């Protein structure tokens, strides 16, 4: 199993797909990495030589912000918004949708499980 940027990438998948297991590398970046290093798209990770894996590792370390550094940067950006108390920061702080989605219905992913209002009983006749 190849280890790149602190992540064990799957060996039986194509290189372009396996690189996407690294946080911060999506489909486009994975394709660019393979194209620049001259690795064919259909090649699998277990078919790569140690030299090719080393080149991939060096290129990612040099040119891309991935994994811990990227996660830290994203969390610091959110913390900065919360400290400024701007609208987006307040939405993050309250755990509500940040990008303008409706909250009257839906938004269950951000708001959590629906809680019934205590004290109201259903009246039956």
Coordinates of N, CA, C and O in Angstrom, one line a residue:
X1 N 0.8 -1.2 0.0 CA 0.0 0.0 0.0 C 0.9 1.2 0.0 O 1.8 1.4 0.8
X2 N 0.7 2.1 -1.0 CA 1.5 3.3 -1.1 C 1.0 4.4 -0.1 O -0.2 4.5 0.2
X3 N 1.9 5.1 0.5 CA 1.6 6.1 1.5 C 2.0 7.5 1.0 O 3.2 7.7 0.8
X4 N 1.1 8.3 0.7 CA 1.3 9.7 0.1 C 0.6 10.7 1.0 O -0.6 10.5 1.3
X5 N 1.4 11.7 1.5 CA 0.8 12.8 2.3 C 0.2 12.3 3.5 O -0.9 12.8 4.0
X6 N 0.7 11.2 4.1 CA 0.2 10.6 5.3 C -1.1 9.8 5.1 O -1.8 9.5 6.1
X7 N -1.4 9.4 3.9 CA -2.6 8.7 3.6 C -2.3 7.4 2.9 O -1.5 7.4 1.9
X8 N -2.8 6.3 3.4 CA -2.6 5.0 2.6 C -3.6 5.0 1.5 O -4.8 4.9 1.7
X9 N -3.1 5.1 0.2 CA -4.0 5.1 -0.9 C -4.2 3.6 -1.4 O -3.3 2.8 -1.3
X10 N -5.4 3.3 -1.9 CA -5.6 1.9 -2.3 C -4.7 1.5 -3.5 O -4.5 2.3 -4.4
X11 N -4.3 0.3 -3.4 CA -3.3 -0.2 -4.4 C -4.0 -0.8 -5.6 O -3.3 -0.8 -6.7
X12 N -5.2 -1.3 -5.5 CA -5.8 -2.0 -6.6 C -6.6 -1.0 -7.5 O -7.2 -1.5 -8.5
X13 N -6.6 0.3 -7.3 CA -7.3 1.2 -8.1 C -6.4 2.0 -9.0 O -5.2 2.0 -8.8
X14 N -7.0 2.7 -10.0 CA -6.2 3.5 -10.9 C -5.6 4.7 -10.1 O -6.2 5.1 -9.1
X15 N -4.5 5.2 -10.6 CA -3.7 6.2 -9.9 C -4.6 7.5 -9.7 O -4.7 8.1 -8.7
X16 N -5.3 7.8 -10.8 CA -6.2 9.0 -10.8 C -7.3 8.9 -9.7 O -7.6 9.9 -9.1
X17 N -7.8 7.7 -9.5 CA -8.8 7.5 -8.5 C -8.2 7.5 -7.1 O -8.8 8.1 -6.2
X18 N -7.1 6.8 -7.0 CA -6.5 6.7 -5.7 C -6.0 8.0 -5.1 O -6.1 8.2 -3.9
X19 N -5.5 8.9 -5.9 CA -5.0 10.2 -5.4 C -6.2 11.0 -4.8 O -5.9 11.8 -3.9
X20 N -7.4 10.7 -5.2 CA -8.5 11.5 -4.7 C -8.8 11.1 -3.2 O -9.6 11.8 -2.6
X21 N -8.2 10.1 -2.7 CA -8.4 9.7 -1.3 C -7.6 10.7 -0.4 O -7.8 10.7 0.8
X22 N -6.8 11.5 -1.0 CA -6.0 12.5 -0.2 C -6.9 13.8 -0.1 O -7.4 14.3 -1.1
X23 N -7.1 14.3 1.1 CA -7.9 15.5 1.3 C -7.3 16.6 0.7 O -6.1 17.0 0.9
X24 N -8.0 17.3 -0.3 CA -7.5 18.4 -1.0 C -7.1 18.1 -2.4 O -6.8 19.1 -3.2
X25 N -7.2 16.9 -2.8 CA -6.9 16.5 -4.2 C -8.2 15.9 -4.8 O -8.7 14.9 -4.3
X26 N -8.8 16.6 -5.7 CA -10.0 16.2 -6.4 C -9.7 15.6 -7.7 O -8.6 15.3 -8.1
X27 N -10.8 15.4 -8.5 CA -10.6 14.8 -9.8 C -9.7 15.6 -10.8 O -8.8 15.0 -11.4
X28 N -9.8 16.9 -10.8 CA -9.0 17.7 -11.7 C -7.5 17.7 -11.2 O -6.7 17.6 -12.1
X29 N -7.3 17.9 -10.0 CA -5.9 17.9 -9.5 C -5.2 16.6 -9.7 O -4.0 16.5 -10.1
X30 N -5.9 15.5 -9.5 CA -5.4 14.1 -9.7 C -5.0 13.9 -11.2 O -3.9 13.4 -11.5
X31 N -5.8 14.4 -12.1 CA -5.5 14.3 -13.5 C -4.3 15.1 -13.9 O -3.5 14.7 -14.6
X32 N -4.2 16.4 -13.3 CA -3.1 17.2 -13.6 C -1.8 16.6 -13.1 O -0.8 16.6 -13.8
X33 N -1.8 16.0 -11.9 CA -0.6 15.4 -11.4 C -0.2 14.3 -12.3 O 1.0 14.2 -12.6
X34 N -1.1 13.4 -12.7 CA -0.7 12.3 -13.6 C -0.2 12.8 -14.9 O 0.8 12.2 -15.5
X35 N -0.8 13.8 -15.5 CA -0.4 14.3 -16.8 C 1.0 14.9 -16.7 O 1.8 14.7 -17.6
X36 N 1.3 15.7 -15.6 CA 2.6 16.3 -15.5 C 3.7 15.3 -15.3 O 4.8 15.6 -15.7
X37 N 3.4 14.2 -14.6 CA 4.4 13.2 -14.3 C 4.5 12.2 -15.4 O 5.4 11.3 -15.4
X38 N 3.6 12.2 -16.4 CA 3.6 11.3 -17.5 C 3.1 9.9 -17.1 O 3.6 8.9 -17.7
X39 N 2.2 9.8 -16.1 CA 1.7 8.5 -15.7 C 0.4 8.3 -16.5 O -0.5 9.1 -16.4
X40 N 0.3 7.2 -17.2 CA -0.9 6.9 -18.0 C -2.2 6.8 -17.0 O -2.0 6.3 -15.9
X41 N -3.3 7.2 -17.5 CA -4.5 7.2 -16.7 C -5.0 5.8 -16.3 O -5.6 5.6 -15.3
X42 N -4.7 4.8 -17.1 CA -5.2 3.4 -16.8 C -4.2 2.6 -15.9 O -4.5 1.5 -15.5
X43 N -3.1 3.2 -15.6 CA -2.1 2.5 -14.7 C -2.6 2.4 -13.3 O -3.3 3.4 -12.8
X44 N -2.4 1.3 -12.6 CA -2.9 1.1 -11.3 C -1.7 1.4 -10.3 O -0.5 1.4 -10.7
X45 N -2.1 1.7 -9.0 CA -1.1 2.0 -8.0 C -0.1 0.9 -7.8 O 1.1 1.2 -7.7
X46 N -0.5 -0.3 -7.8 CA 0.4 -1.4 -7.6 C 1.4 -1.7 -8.8 O 2.3 -2.4 -8.6
X47 N 1.1 -1.0 -9.9 CA 2.0 -1.1 -11.0 C 3.1 0.0 -11.1 O 3.9 0.0 -11.9
X48 N 2.9 1.0 -10.1 CA 3.9 2.1 -10.1 C 5.2 1.6 -9.5 O 5.2 0.8 -8.6
X49 N 6.3 2.2 -10.0 CA 7.6 1.9 -9.4 C 7.8 2.8 -8.2 O 7.1 3.8 -8.0
X50 N 8.8 2.5 -7.4 CA 9.1 3.3 -6.2 C 9.4 4.7 -6.6 O 9.1 5.7 -5.9
X51 N 10.1 4.8 -7.8 CA 10.5 6.2 -8.2 C 9.3 7.0 -8.6 O 9.3 8.2 -8.3
X52 N 8.3 6.4 -9.3 CA 7.1 7.2 -9.6 C 6.3 7.6 -8.4 O 5.8 8.7 -8.3
X53 N 6.3 6.7 -7.4 CA 5.6 7.1 -6.1 C 6.3 8.2 -5.5 O 5.7 9.2 -4.9
X54 N 7.6 8.2 -5.5 CA 8.4 9.3 -4.9 C 8.2 10.6 -5.6 O 8.0 11.6 -5.0
X55 N 8.1 10.5 -6.9 CA 7.8 11.8 -7.7 C 6.4 12.3 -7.4 O 6.3 13.6 -7.2
X56 N 5.4 11.5 -7.3 CA 4.1 11.9 -6.9 C 4.1 12.6 -5.5 O 3.6 13.7 -5.3
X57 N 4.8 11.9 -4.6 CA 4.9 12.4 -3.2 C 5.5 13.8 -3.2 O 5.1 14.7 -2.5
X58 N 6.6 13.9 -3.9 CA 7.4 15.2 -3.9 C 6.5 16.3 -4.6 O 6.5 17.4 -4.1
X59 N 5.9 16.0 -5.7 CA 5.1 17.0 -6.4 C 3.9 17.5 -5.5 O 3.6 18.7 -5.4
X60 N 3.2 16.6 -4.8 CA 2.1 17.0 -3.9 C 2.7 17.8 -2.8 O 2.1 18.8 -2.4
X61 N 3.8 17.4 -2.2 CA 4.4 18.2 -1.1 C 4.8 19.6 -1.5 O 4.6 20.6 -0.8
X62 N 5.3 19.7 -2.7 CA 5.8 21.0 -3.2 C 4.7 21.9 -3.7 O 4.7 23.1 -3.4
X63 N 3.7 21.4 -4.4 CA 2.7 22.2 -5.2 C 1.3 22.3 -4.6 O 0.6 23.2 -5.0
X64 N 1.0 21.4 -3.7 CA -0.4 21.4 -3.2 C -0.5 21.5 -1.7 O 0.4 21.0 -1.0
X65 N -1.5 22.1 -1.2 CA -1.8 22.2 0.3 C -2.8 21.1 0.5 O -4.0 21.2 0.1
X66 N -2.4 20.0 1.3 CA -3.3 18.9 1.5 C -3.4 18.5 3.0 O -2.6 19.0 3.8
X67 N -4.3 17.6 3.3 CA -4.5 17.0 4.6 C -4.4 18.0 5.7 O -5.2 18.9 5.7
X68 N -3.5 17.8 6.7 CA -3.5 18.6 7.9 C -3.4 20.1 7.7 O -4.2 20.9 8.3
X69 N -2.6 20.5 6.8 CA -2.4 21.9 6.5 C -3.7 22.5 6.0 O -4.1 23.6 6.4
X70 N -4.3 21.8 5.1 CA -5.6 22.3 4.5 C -6.7 22.3 5.5 O -7.5 23.3 5.5
X71 N -6.8 21.3 6.2 CA -7.9 21.2 7.3 C -7.7 22.4 8.3 O -8.6 23.0 8.7
X72 N -6.4 22.6 8.7 CA -6.1 23.7 9.6 C -6.5 25.0 9.0 O -7.1 25.9 9.7
X73 N -6.2 25.2 7.8 CA -6.5 26.5 7.1 C -8.0 26.7 7.0 O -8.5 27.8 7.3
X74 N -8.7 25.7 6.7 CA -10.2 25.8 6.6 C -10.8 26.1 7.9 O -11.6 27.0 8.1
X75 N -10.3 25.4 9.0 CA -10.9 25.7 10.3 C -10.5 27.1 10.8 O -11.3 27.7 11.5
X76 N -9.3 27.6 10.5 CA -8.9 28.9 10.9 C -9.7 30.0 10.1 O -10.1 31.0 10.7
X77 N -10.1 29.7 8.9 CA -10.9 30.6 8.1 C -12.3 30.7 8.7 O -12.9 31.8 8.9
X78 N -12.9 29.6 9.2 CA -14.2 29.6 9.8 C -14.1 30.3 11.1 O -15.0 31.1 11.5
X79 N -13.0 30.0 11.9 CA -12.8 30.7 13.2 C -12.7 32.2 13.0 O -13.3 33.0 13.8
X80 N -12.0 32.6 12.0 CA -11.9 34.1 11.7 C -13.3 34.7 11.4 O -13.6 35.8 12.0
X81 N -14.1 34.0 10.7 CA -15.4 34.5 10.4 C -16.3 34.6 11.7 O -17.0 35.6 11.9
X82 N -16.1 33.6 12.5 CA -16.9 33.6 13.8 C -16.4 34.7 14.7 O -17.2 35.4 15.4
X83 N -15.1 35.0 14.7 CA -14.5 36.0 15.6 C -15.0 37.4 15.1 O -15.2 38.3 15.9
X84 N -15.1 37.6 13.8 CA -15.5 38.9 13.2 C -17.0 39.1 13.5 O -17.4 40.3 13.4
X85 N -17.7 38.1 13.8 CA -19.2 38.1 14.0 C -19.9 38.6 12.7 O -20.9 39.4 12.8
X86 N -19.4 38.3 11.6 CA -20.1 38.6 10.3 C -21.2 37.6 10.2 O -21.4 36.7 10.9
X87 N -22.1 37.8 9.2 CA -23.2 37.0 9.0 C -22.9 35.5 8.9 O -23.4 34.6 9.5
X88 N -21.9 35.2 8.0 CA -21.5 33.8 7.8 C -20.9 33.2 9.1 O -21.1 32.1 9.4
X89 N -20.2 34.0 9.9 CA -19.7 33.6 11.1 C -20.7 33.2 12.1 O -20.7 32.3 12.9
X90 N -21.8 34.1 12.2 CA -22.9 33.8 13.1 C -23.6 32.5 12.7 O -24.1 31.8 13.5
X91 N -23.8 32.3 11.4 CA -24.4 31.1 10.9 C -23.6 29.9 11.3 O -24.2 28.8 11.7
X92 N -22.3 30.0 11.2 CA -21.4 28.8 11.6 C -21.6 28.6 13.1 O -21.7 27.5 13.6
X93 N -21.6 29.7 13.9 CA -21.7 29.6 15.4 C -23.0 29.0 15.8 O -23.0 28.2 16.7
X94 N -24.1 29.3 15.1 CA -25.4 28.7 15.5 C -25.7 27.4 14.9 O -26.7 26.8 15.2
X95 N -24.8 26.9 14.0 CA -25.0 25.6 13.4 C -26.1 25.6 12.4 O -26.8 24.6 12.2
X96 N -26.3 26.7 11.7 CA -27.3 26.8 10.6 C -26.6 26.8 9.3 O -25.4 27.1 9.1
X97 N -27.4 26.6 8.2 CA -26.8 26.7 6.8 C -26.2 28.1 6.6 O -26.7 29.1 7.0
X98 N -25.0 28.1 5.9 CA -24.3 29.3 5.7 C -24.5 30.0 4.4 O -24.4 31.2 4.3
X99 N -24.9 29.2 3.4 CA -24.9 29.7 2.0 C -26.3 30.0 1.5 O -26.6 29.8 0.3
X100 N -27.2 30.5 2.4 CA -28.5 31.0 1.9 C -29.6 30.0 1.7 O -30.6 30.3 1.2
X101 N -29.4 28.8 2.2 CA -30.5 27.8 2.1 C -31.6 28.1 3.0 O -31.4 28.7 4.0
X102 N -32.8 27.6 2.7 CA -33.9 27.8 3.6 C -33.8 27.0 4.8 O -33.3 25.9 4.8
X103 N -34.4 27.4 5.9 CA -34.4 26.7 7.2 C -35.8 26.4 7.7 O -35.9 25.7 8.7
X104 N -36.8 27.0 7.2 CA -38.2 26.7 7.7 C -38.5 25.2 7.6 O -39.0 24.6 8.5
X105 N -38.2 24.7 6.4 CA -38.2 23.2 6.2 C -36.8 22.8 5.8 O -36.0 23.7 5.4
X106 N -36.5 21.6 5.9 CA -35.2 21.1 5.4 C -34.1 21.5 6.4 O -34.4 21.8 7.5
X107 N -32.9 21.6 5.9 CA -31.7 22.0 6.7 C -31.5 21.1 7.9 O -30.8 21.4 8.9
X108 N -32.0 19.8 7.8 CA -31.8 18.9 8.9 C -30.3 18.5 9.1 O -29.9 18.1 10.2
X109 N -29.6 18.5 8.1 CA -28.2 18.1 8.2 C -27.4 19.1 9.1 O -26.7 18.6 10.0
X110 N -27.6 20.4 9.0 CA -27.0 21.3 9.8 C -27.6 21.5 11.2 O -26.9 21.6 12.2
X111 N -29.0 21.4 11.2 CA -29.7 21.7 12.5 C -29.7 20.5 13.4 O -30.0 20.6 14.6
X112 N -29.6 19.3 12.9 CA -29.6 18.1 13.7 C -31.1 17.5 13.7 O -32.0 18.0 13.0
X113 N -31.2 16.5 14.5 CA -32.5 15.8 14.5 C -33.6 16.7 15.1 O -33.4 17.5 16.0
X114 N -34.8 16.7 14.5 CA -35.9 17.5 14.9 C -36.4 17.2 16.3 O -36.5 16.0 16.6
X115 N -36.6 18.2 17.1 CA -37.0 18.0 18.5 C -38.5 18.5 18.6 O -38.8 19.6 18.2
X116 N -39.3 17.6 19.2 CA -40.7 18.0 19.4 C -40.8 19.1 20.4 O -40.0 19.1 21.4
X117 N -41.8 19.9 20.3 CA -42.0 21.0 21.3 C -42.7 20.4 22.5 O -43.7 19.8 22.4
X118 N -42.0 20.5 23.7 CA -42.6 20.0 24.9 C -43.8 20.7 25.4 O -43.8 21.9 25.3
X119 N -44.7 20.0 26.0 CA -45.9 20.7 26.6 C -47.1 20.7 25.8 O -48.2 20.9 26.2
X120 N -47.0 20.5 24.5 CA -48.1 20.5 23.6 C -48.6 19.0 23.5 O -47.8 18.2 23.1
X121 N -49.9 18.8 23.8 CA -50.4 17.5 23.6 C -51.5 17.5 22.5 O -52.2 18.5 22.3
X122 N -51.5 16.4 21.9 CA -52.5 16.2 20.8 C -53.9 16.0 21.4 O -54.1 15.2 22.3
X123 N -54.8 16.8 21.0 CA -56.2 16.7 21.6 C -57.0 15.8 20.7 O -57.1 15.9 19.5
X124 N -57.6 14.8 21.4 CA -58.4 13.8 20.7 C -59.8 14.0 21.2 O -60.1 14.2 22.3
X125 N -60.8 13.8 20.3 CA -62.2 13.9 20.7 C -62.9 12.5 20.7 O -62.6 11.6 20.0

